[in-house]
XYZ file of N, CA and C in Angstrom:
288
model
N 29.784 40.379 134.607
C 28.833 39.967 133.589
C 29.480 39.011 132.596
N 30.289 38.132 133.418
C 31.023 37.153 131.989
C 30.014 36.444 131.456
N 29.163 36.000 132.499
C 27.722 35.192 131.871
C 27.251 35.879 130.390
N 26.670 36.606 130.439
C 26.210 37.930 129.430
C 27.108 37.840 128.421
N 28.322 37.955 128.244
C 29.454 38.059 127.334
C 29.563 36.695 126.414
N 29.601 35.555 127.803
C 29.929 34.104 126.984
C 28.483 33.637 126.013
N 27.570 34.127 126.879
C 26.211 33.776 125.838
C 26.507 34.560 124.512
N 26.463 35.728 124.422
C 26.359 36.590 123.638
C 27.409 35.698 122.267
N 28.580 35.719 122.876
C 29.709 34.617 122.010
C 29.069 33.686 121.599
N 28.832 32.946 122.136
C 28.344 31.340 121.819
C 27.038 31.674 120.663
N 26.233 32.056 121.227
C 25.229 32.627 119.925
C 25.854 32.818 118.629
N 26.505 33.628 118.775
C 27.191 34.777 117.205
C 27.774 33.449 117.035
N 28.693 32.763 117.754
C 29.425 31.314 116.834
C 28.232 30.583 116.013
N 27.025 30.055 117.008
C 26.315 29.429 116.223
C 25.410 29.917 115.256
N 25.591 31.478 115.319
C 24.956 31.993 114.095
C 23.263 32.029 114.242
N 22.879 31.875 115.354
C 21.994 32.493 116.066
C 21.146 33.543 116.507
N 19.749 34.002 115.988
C 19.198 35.203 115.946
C 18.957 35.500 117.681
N 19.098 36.650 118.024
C 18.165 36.134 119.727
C 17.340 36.197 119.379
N 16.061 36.237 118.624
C 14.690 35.507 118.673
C 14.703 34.169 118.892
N 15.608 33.404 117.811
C 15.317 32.124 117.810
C 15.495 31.754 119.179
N 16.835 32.027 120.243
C 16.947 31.926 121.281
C 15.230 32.184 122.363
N 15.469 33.524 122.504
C 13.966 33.932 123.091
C 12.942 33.079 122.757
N 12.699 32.321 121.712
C 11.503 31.945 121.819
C 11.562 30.576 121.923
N 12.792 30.155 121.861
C 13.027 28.525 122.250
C 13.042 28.822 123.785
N 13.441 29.406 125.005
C 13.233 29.775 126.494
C 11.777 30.627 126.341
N 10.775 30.352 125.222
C 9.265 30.921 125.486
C 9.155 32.346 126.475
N 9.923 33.314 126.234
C 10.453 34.629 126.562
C 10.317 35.413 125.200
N 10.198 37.170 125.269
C 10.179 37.840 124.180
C 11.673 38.423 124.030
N 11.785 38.401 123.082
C 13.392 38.727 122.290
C 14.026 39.748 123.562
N 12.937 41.255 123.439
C 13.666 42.186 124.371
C 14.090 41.651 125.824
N 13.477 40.826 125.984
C 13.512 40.053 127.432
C 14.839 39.508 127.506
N 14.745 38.309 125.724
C 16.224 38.094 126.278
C 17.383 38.706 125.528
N 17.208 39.370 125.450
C 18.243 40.653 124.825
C 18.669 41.630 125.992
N 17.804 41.997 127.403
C 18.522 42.133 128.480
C 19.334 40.765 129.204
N 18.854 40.041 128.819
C 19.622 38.851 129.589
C 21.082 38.704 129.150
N 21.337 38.859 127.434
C 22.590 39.095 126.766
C 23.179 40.351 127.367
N 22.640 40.730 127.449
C 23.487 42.658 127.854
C 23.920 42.455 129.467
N 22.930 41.867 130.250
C 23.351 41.369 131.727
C 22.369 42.219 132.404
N 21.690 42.817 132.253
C 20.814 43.817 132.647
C 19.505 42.565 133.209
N 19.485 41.734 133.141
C 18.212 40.858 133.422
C 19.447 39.449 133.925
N 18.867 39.299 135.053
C 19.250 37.296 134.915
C 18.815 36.588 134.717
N 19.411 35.389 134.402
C 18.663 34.005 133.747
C 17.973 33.274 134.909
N 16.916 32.408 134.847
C 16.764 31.816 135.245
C 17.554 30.233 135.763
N 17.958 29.552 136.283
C 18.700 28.460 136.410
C 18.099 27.540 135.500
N 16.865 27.213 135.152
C 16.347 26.539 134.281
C 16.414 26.962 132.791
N 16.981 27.939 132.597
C 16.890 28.560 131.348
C 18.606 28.390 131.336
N 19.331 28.955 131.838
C 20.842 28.716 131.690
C 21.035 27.223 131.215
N 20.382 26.272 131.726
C 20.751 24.602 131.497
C 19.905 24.341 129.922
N 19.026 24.950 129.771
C 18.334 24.610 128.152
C 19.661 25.579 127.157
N 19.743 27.065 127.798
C 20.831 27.765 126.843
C 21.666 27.108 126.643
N 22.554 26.227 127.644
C 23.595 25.234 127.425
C 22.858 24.006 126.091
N 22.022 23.334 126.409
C 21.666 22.671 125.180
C 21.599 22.975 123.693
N 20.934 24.350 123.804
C 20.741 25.180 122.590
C 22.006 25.352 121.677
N 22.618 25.870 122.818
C 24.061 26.390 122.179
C 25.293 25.077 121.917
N 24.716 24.141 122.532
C 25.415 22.794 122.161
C 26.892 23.122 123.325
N 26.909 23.697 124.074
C 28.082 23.941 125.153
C 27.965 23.071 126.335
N 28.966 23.347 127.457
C 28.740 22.427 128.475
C 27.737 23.286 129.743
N 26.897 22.498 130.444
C 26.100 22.764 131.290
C 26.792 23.452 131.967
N 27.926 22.660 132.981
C 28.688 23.376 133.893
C 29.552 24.471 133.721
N 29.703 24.889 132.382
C 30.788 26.339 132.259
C 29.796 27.232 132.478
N 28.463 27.084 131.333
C 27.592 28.248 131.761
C 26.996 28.446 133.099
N 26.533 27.421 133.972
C 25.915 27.287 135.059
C 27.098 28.224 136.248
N 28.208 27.946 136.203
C 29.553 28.455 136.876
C 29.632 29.853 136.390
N 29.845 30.575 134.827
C 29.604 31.901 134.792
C 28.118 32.648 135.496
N 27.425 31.876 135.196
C 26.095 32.333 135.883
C 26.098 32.336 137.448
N 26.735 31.180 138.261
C 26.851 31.733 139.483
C 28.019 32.807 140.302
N 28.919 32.645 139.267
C 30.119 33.738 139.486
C 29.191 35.389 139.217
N 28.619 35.457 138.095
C 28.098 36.954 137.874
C 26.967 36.855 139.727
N 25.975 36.022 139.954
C 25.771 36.513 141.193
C 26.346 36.133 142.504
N 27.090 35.668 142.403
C 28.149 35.918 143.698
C 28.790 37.700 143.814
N 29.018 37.726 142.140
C 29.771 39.483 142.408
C 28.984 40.320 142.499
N 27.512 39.895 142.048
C 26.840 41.102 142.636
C 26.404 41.319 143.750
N 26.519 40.483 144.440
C 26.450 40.156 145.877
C 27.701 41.154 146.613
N 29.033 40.640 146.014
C 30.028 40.832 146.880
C 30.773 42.127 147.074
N 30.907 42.584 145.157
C 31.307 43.520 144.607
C 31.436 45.040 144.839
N 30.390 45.177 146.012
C 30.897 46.963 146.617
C 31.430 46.489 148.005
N 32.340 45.115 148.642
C 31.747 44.631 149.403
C 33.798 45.383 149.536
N 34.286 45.388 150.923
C 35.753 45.921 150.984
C 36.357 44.400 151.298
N 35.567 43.741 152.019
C 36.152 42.553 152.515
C 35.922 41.327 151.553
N 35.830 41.962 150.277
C 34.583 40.278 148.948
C 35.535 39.607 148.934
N 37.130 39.991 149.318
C 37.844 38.616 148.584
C 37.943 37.386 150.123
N 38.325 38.176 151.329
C 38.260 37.070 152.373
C 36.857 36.241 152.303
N 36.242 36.924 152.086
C 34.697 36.115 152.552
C 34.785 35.145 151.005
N 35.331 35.606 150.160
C 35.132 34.319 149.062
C 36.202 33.238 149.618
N 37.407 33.789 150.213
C 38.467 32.519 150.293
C 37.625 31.551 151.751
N 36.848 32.379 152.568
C 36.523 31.479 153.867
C 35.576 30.407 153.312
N 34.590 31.162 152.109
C 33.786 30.346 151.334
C 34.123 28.731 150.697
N 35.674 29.460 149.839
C 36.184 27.989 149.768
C 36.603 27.340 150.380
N 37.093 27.741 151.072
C 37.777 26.697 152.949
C 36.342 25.967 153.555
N 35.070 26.565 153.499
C 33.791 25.929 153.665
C 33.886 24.659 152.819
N 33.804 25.066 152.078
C 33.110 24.004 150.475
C 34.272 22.958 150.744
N 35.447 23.338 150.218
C 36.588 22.446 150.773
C 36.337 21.377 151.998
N 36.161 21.864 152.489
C 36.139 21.339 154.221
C 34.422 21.000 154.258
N 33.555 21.261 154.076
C 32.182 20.748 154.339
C 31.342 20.097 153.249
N 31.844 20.804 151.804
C 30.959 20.792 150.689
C 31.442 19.335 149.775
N 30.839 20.006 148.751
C 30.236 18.390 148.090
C 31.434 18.565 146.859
């Protein structure tokens, strides 16, 4: 849940209510008050406005956000770390 954590940070720096948040992503506070806790995920379209909001970079949050669901994917998984290294040998070797 680093996603969850780094938002949560970045907010409190900018001194940020989560309402104001919630209702700039047109969502109700409790809504995104699980999204801070990690209990809810973001939308991909909502992670790239949070990045605006919060005045941060697109790609750190977009990258914590796909790291938290990669591990929930992987995370009871015995074999999560080979299948992440074959992953990067993919991307490496095929990807962009």
């Amino acid at each position: 849940m680093v996603f969850s954590e780094r938002l949560k940070e970045l907010r409190e720096q900018k001194g940020l209510l989560q309402r104001q948040l919630a209702s700039a992503l047109e969502i109700d506070t409790p809504m995104y008050s699980r999204i801070e806790r990690g209990e809810r995920k973001a939308k991909r379209e909502q992670v790239i406005l949070l990045a605006k909001l919060l005045e941060t970079a697109e790609r750190e949050l977009i990258q914590l956000w796909l790291a938290d669901k990669v591990y929930d994917v992987l995370a009871e998984e015995d074999c999560a770390s080979g299948v992440l290294n074959m992953v990067a040998e993919s991307i490496r070797e095929y990807g962009k």
